[in-house]
C-alpha cells in the first residue's frame, strides 16, 4: 500500500516527465552524437547526426543559455538551423 500512496502523489509528475522525454527520444531515435560541447553556465550542447540539438542545464540553478533561460536540470531541443 505504501507504493500506491507514493505513486498517487507523483503520478502527474511521472506522466509529464515521460511525455517530455518521449518527444526527445523520438527525435533522436537511431541517431548518433555528432558533437558534444560544454558551454558556459554548466550548459551542454549535444548535436545529433540527424540535426537535432539538445541544450541541457547540468546545474540546479536557472541559467542563461543560447536557447534562453533553462531551469535547473532542464533541457531544450531544437533542430539545427531553426
Coordinates of N, CA and C in Angstrom, one line a residue:
X1 N 0.8 -1.2 0.0 CA 0.0 0.0 0.0 C 0.9 1.3 0.0
X2 N 2.0 1.2 0.6 CA 2.9 2.4 0.6 C 3.3 2.8 -0.8
X3 N 3.5 1.8 -1.7 CA 3.9 2.1 -3.0 C 2.8 2.8 -3.8
X4 N 1.5 2.4 -3.5 CA 0.4 3.0 -4.2 C 0.3 4.5 -3.7
X5 N 0.5 4.8 -2.5 CA 0.5 6.1 -2.0 C 1.5 7.0 -2.7
X6 N 2.7 6.5 -2.8 CA 3.8 7.3 -3.4 C 3.4 7.5 -4.9
X7 N 2.9 6.5 -5.5 CA 2.5 6.6 -6.9 C 1.4 7.6 -7.1
X8 N 0.4 7.6 -6.3 CA -0.7 8.6 -6.5 C -0.2 10.0 -6.3
X9 N 0.7 10.2 -5.4 CA 1.3 11.6 -5.2 C 2.2 12.1 -6.3
X10 N 2.8 11.2 -7.0 CA 3.7 11.6 -8.1 C 3.3 11.2 -9.5
X11 N 2.1 10.7 -9.6 CA 1.6 10.2 -10.9 C 1.7 11.3 -12.0
X12 N 1.2 12.5 -11.7 CA 1.2 13.5 -12.8 C 2.7 13.9 -13.1
X13 N 3.5 14.0 -12.1 CA 4.9 14.3 -12.4 C 5.6 13.3 -13.3
X14 N 5.3 12.0 -13.0 CA 5.8 10.9 -13.8 C 5.3 11.0 -15.2
X15 N 4.1 11.3 -15.4 CA 3.5 11.4 -16.8 C 4.1 12.6 -17.5
X16 N 4.2 13.7 -16.9 CA 4.8 14.9 -17.5 C 6.3 14.6 -17.9
X17 N 7.0 14.0 -17.1 CA 8.4 13.7 -17.4 C 8.5 12.7 -18.5
X18 N 7.7 11.7 -18.5 CA 7.7 10.7 -19.6 C 7.3 11.3 -20.9
X19 N 6.3 12.2 -20.9 CA 5.9 12.9 -22.1 C 7.0 13.7 -22.7
X20 N 7.7 14.4 -21.8 CA 8.8 15.3 -22.3 C 9.9 14.5 -22.8
X21 N 10.3 13.5 -22.2 CA 11.5 12.6 -22.6 C 11.1 11.8 -23.8
X22 N 9.8 11.4 -24.0 CA 9.5 10.6 -25.2 C 9.6 11.4 -26.4
X23 N 9.3 12.7 -26.3 CA 9.5 13.6 -27.5 C 11.0 13.6 -28.0
X24 N 11.9 13.8 -27.0 CA 13.3 13.8 -27.4 C 13.8 12.4 -27.9
X25 N 13.3 11.4 -27.3 CA 13.7 10.0 -27.7 C 13.3 9.7 -29.1
X26 N 12.1 10.2 -29.5 CA 11.6 10.0 -30.8 C 12.4 10.8 -31.8
X27 N 12.8 12.0 -31.4 CA 13.5 12.9 -32.3 C 15.0 12.4 -32.6
X28 N 15.6 11.8 -31.6 CA 17.0 11.3 -31.8 C 17.1 9.8 -32.1
X29 N 15.9 9.2 -32.3 CA 15.9 7.7 -32.5 C 16.9 7.3 -33.5
X30 N 17.8 6.4 -33.1 CA 18.8 5.8 -34.0 C 19.8 6.8 -34.6
X31 N 19.9 8.0 -34.0 CA 20.8 9.0 -34.5 C 22.0 9.1 -33.5
X32 N 23.2 9.1 -34.1 CA 24.4 9.1 -33.3 C 24.8 10.6 -32.9
X33 N 25.5 10.7 -31.8 CA 26.0 12.0 -31.4 C 27.1 12.4 -32.3
X34 N 27.0 13.6 -32.9 CA 28.0 14.2 -33.8 C 28.9 15.1 -33.1
X35 N 28.4 15.8 -32.1 CA 29.2 16.8 -31.3 C 28.6 16.9 -29.9
X36 N 29.6 17.1 -29.0 CA 29.2 17.4 -27.6 C 30.1 18.5 -27.0
X37 N 29.5 19.5 -26.5 CA 30.2 20.7 -26.0 C 29.7 21.1 -24.6
X38 N 30.7 21.5 -23.8 CA 30.3 22.1 -22.5 C 30.4 23.6 -22.7
X39 N 29.3 24.3 -22.6 CA 29.2 25.7 -22.7 C 29.3 26.4 -21.4
X40 N 29.1 27.7 -21.4 CA 29.1 28.5 -20.1 C 27.9 28.1 -19.3
X41 N 28.0 28.4 -18.0 CA 26.9 28.1 -17.0 C 26.5 26.7 -16.8
X42 N 27.4 25.8 -17.1 CA 27.1 24.3 -16.9 C 26.1 23.9 -17.9
X43 N 26.0 24.5 -19.1 CA 25.1 24.1 -20.1 C 25.9 23.2 -21.1
X44 N 25.3 22.1 -21.5 CA 25.9 21.3 -22.6 C 25.1 21.4 -23.9
X45 N 25.8 21.3 -25.0 CA 25.1 21.3 -26.3 C 25.5 20.0 -27.0
X46 N 24.5 19.2 -27.3 CA 24.7 17.9 -28.0 C 24.0 18.0 -29.4
X47 N 24.8 17.8 -30.4 CA 24.3 17.8 -31.8 C 24.3 16.3 -32.3
X48 N 23.1 15.9 -32.8 CA 23.0 14.6 -33.3 C 23.1 14.6 -34.8
X49 N 23.5 13.5 -35.4 CA 23.7 13.4 -36.8 C 22.4 13.8 -37.7
X50 N 21.3 13.6 -37.1 CA 20.0 14.0 -37.8 C 19.6 15.5 -37.7
X51 N 20.5 16.3 -37.1 CA 20.3 17.7 -36.9 C 19.6 18.2 -35.7
X52 N 19.2 17.2 -34.8 CA 18.6 17.6 -33.5 C 19.7 18.1 -32.6
X53 N 19.4 19.2 -31.9 CA 20.4 19.8 -31.0 C 19.7 19.9 -29.6
X54 N 20.4 19.4 -28.6 CA 19.8 19.4 -27.2 C 20.8 20.2 -26.3
X55 N 20.2 21.2 -25.7 CA 20.9 22.0 -24.7 C 20.4 21.5 -23.4
X56 N 21.3 21.2 -22.5 CA 20.9 20.7 -21.1 C 21.6 21.5 -20.1
X57 N 20.9 21.9 -19.0 CA 21.4 22.6 -17.9 C 21.8 21.5 -16.9
X58 N 23.1 21.4 -16.6 CA 23.7 20.4 -15.7 C 23.7 20.9 -14.2
X59 N 23.1 22.0 -13.9 CA 23.1 22.5 -12.6 C 21.7 22.7 -12.0
X60 N 21.6 22.9 -10.7 CA 20.3 23.1 -10.1 C 19.8 24.5 -10.2
X61 N 20.6 25.4 -10.7 CA 20.3 26.8 -10.8 C 19.6 27.1 -12.2
X62 N 18.8 28.1 -12.3 CA 18.3 28.6 -13.6 C 19.4 29.4 -14.2
X63 N 19.7 29.1 -15.5 CA 20.9 29.8 -16.1 C 20.4 30.3 -17.5
X64 N 21.2 31.2 -18.0 CA 21.0 31.7 -19.4 C 21.8 30.7 -20.3
X65 N 21.2 30.4 -21.5 CA 21.8 29.6 -22.5 C 21.6 30.1 -23.9
X66 N 22.1 29.5 -24.9 CA 21.9 30.0 -26.3 C 20.4 29.9 -26.7
X67 N 19.6 29.1 -25.9 CA 18.2 29.0 -26.3 C 17.3 29.6 -25.2
X68 N 17.9 30.6 -24.5 CA 17.1 31.3 -23.4 C 17.4 30.7 -22.0
X69 N 16.6 31.0 -21.1 CA 16.8 30.5 -19.7 C 16.4 29.0 -19.6
X70 N 17.2 28.3 -18.9 CA 16.9 26.9 -18.6 C 16.9 26.8 -17.1
X71 N 15.8 26.2 -16.6 CA 15.7 26.0 -15.1 C 16.6 24.8 -14.8
X72 N 16.8 24.6 -13.5 CA 17.7 23.6 -13.0 C 17.4 22.2 -13.6
X73 N 18.4 21.6 -14.2 CA 18.4 20.2 -14.8 C 17.4 20.1 -15.9
X74 N 17.0 21.2 -16.5 CA 16.1 21.2 -17.7 C 16.9 21.1 -19.0
X75 N 16.2 20.8 -20.0 CA 16.8 20.8 -21.4 C 15.8 21.3 -22.4
X76 N 16.4 21.7 -23.5 CA 15.6 22.2 -24.6 C 16.1 21.6 -25.9
X77 N 15.2 21.2 -26.8 CA 15.6 20.5 -28.0 C 15.2 21.4 -29.2
X78 N 16.0 21.5 -30.2 CA 15.7 22.2 -31.4 C 16.3 21.5 -32.6
X79 N 15.9 21.8 -33.8 CA 16.6 21.3 -35.0 C 17.6 22.3 -35.4
X80 N 18.8 21.8 -35.9 CA 19.8 22.7 -36.3 C 19.3 23.6 -37.5
X81 N 19.6 24.9 -37.4 CA 19.2 25.8 -38.4 C 17.8 26.5 -38.1
X82 N 17.2 26.1 -37.0 CA 15.9 26.7 -36.7 C 16.0 27.9 -35.8

